[in-house]
PDB file of C-alpha atoms in Angstrom:
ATOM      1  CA  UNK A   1       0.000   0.000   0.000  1.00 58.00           C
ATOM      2  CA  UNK A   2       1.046   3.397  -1.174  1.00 61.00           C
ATOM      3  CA  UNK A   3       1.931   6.110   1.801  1.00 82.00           C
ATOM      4  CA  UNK A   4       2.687   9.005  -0.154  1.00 92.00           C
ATOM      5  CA  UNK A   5       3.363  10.406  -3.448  1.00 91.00           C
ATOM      6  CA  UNK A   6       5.221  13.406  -3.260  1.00 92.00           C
ATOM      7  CA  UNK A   7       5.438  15.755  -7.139  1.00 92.00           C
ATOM      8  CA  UNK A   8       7.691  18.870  -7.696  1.00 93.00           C
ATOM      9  CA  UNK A   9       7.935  20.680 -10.795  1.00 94.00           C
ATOM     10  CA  UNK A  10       9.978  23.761 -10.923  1.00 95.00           C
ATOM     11  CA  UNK A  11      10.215  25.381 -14.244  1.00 96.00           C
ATOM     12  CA  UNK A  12      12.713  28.442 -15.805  1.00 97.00           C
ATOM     13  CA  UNK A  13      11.035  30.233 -18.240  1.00 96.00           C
ATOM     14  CA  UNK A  14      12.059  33.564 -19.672  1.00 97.00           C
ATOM     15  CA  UNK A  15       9.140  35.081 -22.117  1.00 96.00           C
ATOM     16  CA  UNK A  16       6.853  32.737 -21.752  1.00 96.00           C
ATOM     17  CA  UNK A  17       9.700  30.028 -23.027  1.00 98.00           C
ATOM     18  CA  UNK A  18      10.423  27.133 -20.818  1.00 98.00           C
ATOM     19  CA  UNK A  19      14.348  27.175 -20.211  1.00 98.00           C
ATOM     20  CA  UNK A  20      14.412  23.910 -18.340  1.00 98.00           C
ATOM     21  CA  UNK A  21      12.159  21.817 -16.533  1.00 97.00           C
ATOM     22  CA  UNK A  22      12.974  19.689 -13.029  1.00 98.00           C
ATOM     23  CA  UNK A  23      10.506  17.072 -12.374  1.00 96.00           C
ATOM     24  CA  UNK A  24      10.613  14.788  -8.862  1.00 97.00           C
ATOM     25  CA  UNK A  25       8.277  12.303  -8.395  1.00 95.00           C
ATOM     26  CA  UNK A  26       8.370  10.413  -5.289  1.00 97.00           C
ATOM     27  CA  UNK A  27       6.476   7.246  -3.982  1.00 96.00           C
ATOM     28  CA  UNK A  28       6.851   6.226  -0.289  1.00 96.00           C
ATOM     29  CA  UNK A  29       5.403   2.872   1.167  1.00 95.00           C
ATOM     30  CA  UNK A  30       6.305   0.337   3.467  1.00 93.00           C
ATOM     31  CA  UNK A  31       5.590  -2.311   0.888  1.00 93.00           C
ATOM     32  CA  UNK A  32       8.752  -3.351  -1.280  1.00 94.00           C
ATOM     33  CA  UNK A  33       6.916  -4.741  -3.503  1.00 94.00           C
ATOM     34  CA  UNK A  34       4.872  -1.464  -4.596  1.00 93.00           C
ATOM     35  CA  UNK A  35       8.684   0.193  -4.691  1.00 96.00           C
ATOM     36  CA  UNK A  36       9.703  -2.408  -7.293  1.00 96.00           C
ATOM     37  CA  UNK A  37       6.920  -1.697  -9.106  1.00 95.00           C
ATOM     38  CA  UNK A  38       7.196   1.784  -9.048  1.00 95.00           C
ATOM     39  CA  UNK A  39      11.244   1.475  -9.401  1.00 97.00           C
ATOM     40  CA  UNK A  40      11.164  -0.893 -12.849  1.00 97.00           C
ATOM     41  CA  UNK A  41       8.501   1.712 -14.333  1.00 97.00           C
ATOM     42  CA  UNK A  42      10.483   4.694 -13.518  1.00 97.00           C
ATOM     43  CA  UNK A  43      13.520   2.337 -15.329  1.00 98.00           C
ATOM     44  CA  UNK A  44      11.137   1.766 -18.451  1.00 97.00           C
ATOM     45  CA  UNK A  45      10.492   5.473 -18.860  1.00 96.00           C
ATOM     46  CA  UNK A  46      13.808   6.563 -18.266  1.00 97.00           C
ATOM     47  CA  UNK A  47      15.213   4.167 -20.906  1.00 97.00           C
ATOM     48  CA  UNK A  48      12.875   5.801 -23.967  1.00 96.00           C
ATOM     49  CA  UNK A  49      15.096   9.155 -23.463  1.00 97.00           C
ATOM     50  CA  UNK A  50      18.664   6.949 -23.570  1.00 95.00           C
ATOM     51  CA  UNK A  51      20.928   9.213 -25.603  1.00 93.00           C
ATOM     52  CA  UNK A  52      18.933  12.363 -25.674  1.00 97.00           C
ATOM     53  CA  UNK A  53      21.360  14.981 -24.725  1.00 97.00           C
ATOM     54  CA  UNK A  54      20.076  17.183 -22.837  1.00 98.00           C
ATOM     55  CA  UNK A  55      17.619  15.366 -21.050  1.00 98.00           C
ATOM     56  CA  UNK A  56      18.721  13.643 -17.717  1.00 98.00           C
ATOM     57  CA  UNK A  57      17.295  11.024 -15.577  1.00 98.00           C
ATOM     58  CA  UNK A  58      17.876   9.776 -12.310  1.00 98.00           C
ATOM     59  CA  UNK A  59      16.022   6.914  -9.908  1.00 98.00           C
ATOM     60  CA  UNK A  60      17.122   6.804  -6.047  1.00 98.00           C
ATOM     61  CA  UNK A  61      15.384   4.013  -4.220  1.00 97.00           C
ATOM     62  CA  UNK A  62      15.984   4.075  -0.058  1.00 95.00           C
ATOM     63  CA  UNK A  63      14.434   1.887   2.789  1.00 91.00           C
ATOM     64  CA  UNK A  64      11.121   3.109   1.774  1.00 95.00           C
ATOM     65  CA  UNK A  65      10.825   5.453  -0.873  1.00 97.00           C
ATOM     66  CA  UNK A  66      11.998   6.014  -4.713  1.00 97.00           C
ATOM     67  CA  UNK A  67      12.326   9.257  -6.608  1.00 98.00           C
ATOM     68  CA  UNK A  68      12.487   9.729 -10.250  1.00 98.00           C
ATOM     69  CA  UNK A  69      13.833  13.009 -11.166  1.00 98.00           C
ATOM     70  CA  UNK A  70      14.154  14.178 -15.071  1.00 98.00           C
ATOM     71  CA  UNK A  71      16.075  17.341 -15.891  1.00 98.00           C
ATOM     72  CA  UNK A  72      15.103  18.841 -19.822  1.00 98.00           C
ATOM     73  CA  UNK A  73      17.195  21.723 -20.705  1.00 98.00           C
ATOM     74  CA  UNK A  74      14.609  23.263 -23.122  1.00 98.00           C
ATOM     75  CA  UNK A  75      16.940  25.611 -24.513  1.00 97.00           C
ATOM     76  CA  UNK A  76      19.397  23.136 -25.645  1.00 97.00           C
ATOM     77  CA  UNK A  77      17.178  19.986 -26.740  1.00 98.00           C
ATOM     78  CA  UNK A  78      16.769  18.390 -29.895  1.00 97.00           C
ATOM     79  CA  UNK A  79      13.143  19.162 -30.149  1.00 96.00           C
ATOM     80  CA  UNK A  80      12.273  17.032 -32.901  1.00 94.00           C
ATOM     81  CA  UNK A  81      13.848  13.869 -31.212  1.00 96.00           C
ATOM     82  CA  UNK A  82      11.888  14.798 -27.995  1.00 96.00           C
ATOM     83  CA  UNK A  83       8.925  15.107 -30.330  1.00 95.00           C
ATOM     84  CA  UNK A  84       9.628  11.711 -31.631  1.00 94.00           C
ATOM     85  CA  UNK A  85       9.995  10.329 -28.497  1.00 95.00           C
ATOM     86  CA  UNK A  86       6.968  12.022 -26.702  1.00 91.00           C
ATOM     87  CA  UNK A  87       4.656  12.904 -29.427  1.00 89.00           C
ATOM     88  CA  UNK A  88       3.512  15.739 -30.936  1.00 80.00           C
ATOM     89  CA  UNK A  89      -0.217  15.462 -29.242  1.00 80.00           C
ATOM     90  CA  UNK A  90      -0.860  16.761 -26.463  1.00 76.00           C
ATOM     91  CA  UNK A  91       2.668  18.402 -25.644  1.00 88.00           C
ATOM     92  CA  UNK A  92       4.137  21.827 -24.445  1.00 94.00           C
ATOM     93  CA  UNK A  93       6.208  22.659 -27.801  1.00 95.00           C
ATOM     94  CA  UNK A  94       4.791  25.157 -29.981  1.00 93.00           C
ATOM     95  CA  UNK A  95       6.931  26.864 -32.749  1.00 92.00           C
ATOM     96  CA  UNK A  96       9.891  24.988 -31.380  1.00 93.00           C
ATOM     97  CA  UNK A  97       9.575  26.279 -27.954  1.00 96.00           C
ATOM     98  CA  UNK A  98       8.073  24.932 -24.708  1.00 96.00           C
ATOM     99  CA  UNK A  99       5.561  27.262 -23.378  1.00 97.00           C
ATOM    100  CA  UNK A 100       5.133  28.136 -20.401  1.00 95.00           C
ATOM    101  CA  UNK A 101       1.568  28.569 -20.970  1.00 94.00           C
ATOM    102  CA  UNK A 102       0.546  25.243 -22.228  1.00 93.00           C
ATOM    103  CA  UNK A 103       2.274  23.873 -19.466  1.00 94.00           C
ATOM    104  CA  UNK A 104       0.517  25.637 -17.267  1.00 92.00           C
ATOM    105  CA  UNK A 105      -2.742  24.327 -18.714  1.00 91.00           C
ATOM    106  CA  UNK A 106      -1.633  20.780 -18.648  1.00 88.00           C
ATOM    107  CA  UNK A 107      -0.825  21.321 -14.768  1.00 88.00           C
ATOM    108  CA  UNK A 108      -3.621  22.609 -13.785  1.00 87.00           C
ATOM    109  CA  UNK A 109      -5.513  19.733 -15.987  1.00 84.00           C
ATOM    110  CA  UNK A 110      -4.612  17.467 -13.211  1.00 81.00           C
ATOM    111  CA  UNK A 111      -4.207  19.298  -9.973  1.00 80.00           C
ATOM    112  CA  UNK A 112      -1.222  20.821 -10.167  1.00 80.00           C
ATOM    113  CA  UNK A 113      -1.095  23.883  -8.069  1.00 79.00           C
ATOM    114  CA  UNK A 114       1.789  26.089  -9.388  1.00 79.00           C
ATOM    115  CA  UNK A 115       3.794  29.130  -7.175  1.00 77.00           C
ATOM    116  CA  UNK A 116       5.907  31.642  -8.658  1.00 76.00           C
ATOM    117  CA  UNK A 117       8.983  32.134  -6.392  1.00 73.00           C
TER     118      UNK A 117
END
């Protein structure tokens, strides 16, 4: 059983361009099990953006919690491989850029309450 799930996003933009994006998931449970689960998908999604410069991965598993963290430096991306990898549906890239905007309408699609610091 699932204890917590803990997501950050924090977000550079400049003009209404995304610069980079930092996203931490984190699940927390007392049940290896769930972990594993949670840990192998984190593996599978991290694997479809092998060799895409510019975007970074990482998965940290402890006694009772693992965090996937992906780091996309908008400014330097290959936007068509992203595209390739991600799809064009459905995605923040407009013109070549990530907006800040449609990001901010996919957020708050799903709950995401967003703070400008």
């Amino acid at each position: 059983m699932l204890k917590d799930v803990e997501l950050r996003y924090t977000l550079k933009y400049n003009s209404g361009n995304i610069l980079e994006l930092v996203s931490v998931q984190k699940v927390i449970s007392d049940k290896q099990d769930s972990l594993t689960v949670y840990e192998d998908a984190y593996k599978d999604i991290a694997d479809n953006y092998n060799g895409l410069d510019y975007y970074e991965t990482s998965i940290v598993r402890d006694g009772n919690s693992v965090s996937y963290t992906a780091v996309i430096n908008y400014e330097k991306i290959n936007i068509n491989k992203l595209l390739s990898i991600e799809g064009a549906e459905d995605n923040i890239i407009k013109n070549g850029k990530a907006k800040l905007s449609l990001w901010l309408d996919l957020a708050s699609k799903v709950g995401t309450v967003c703070e400008e610091v």
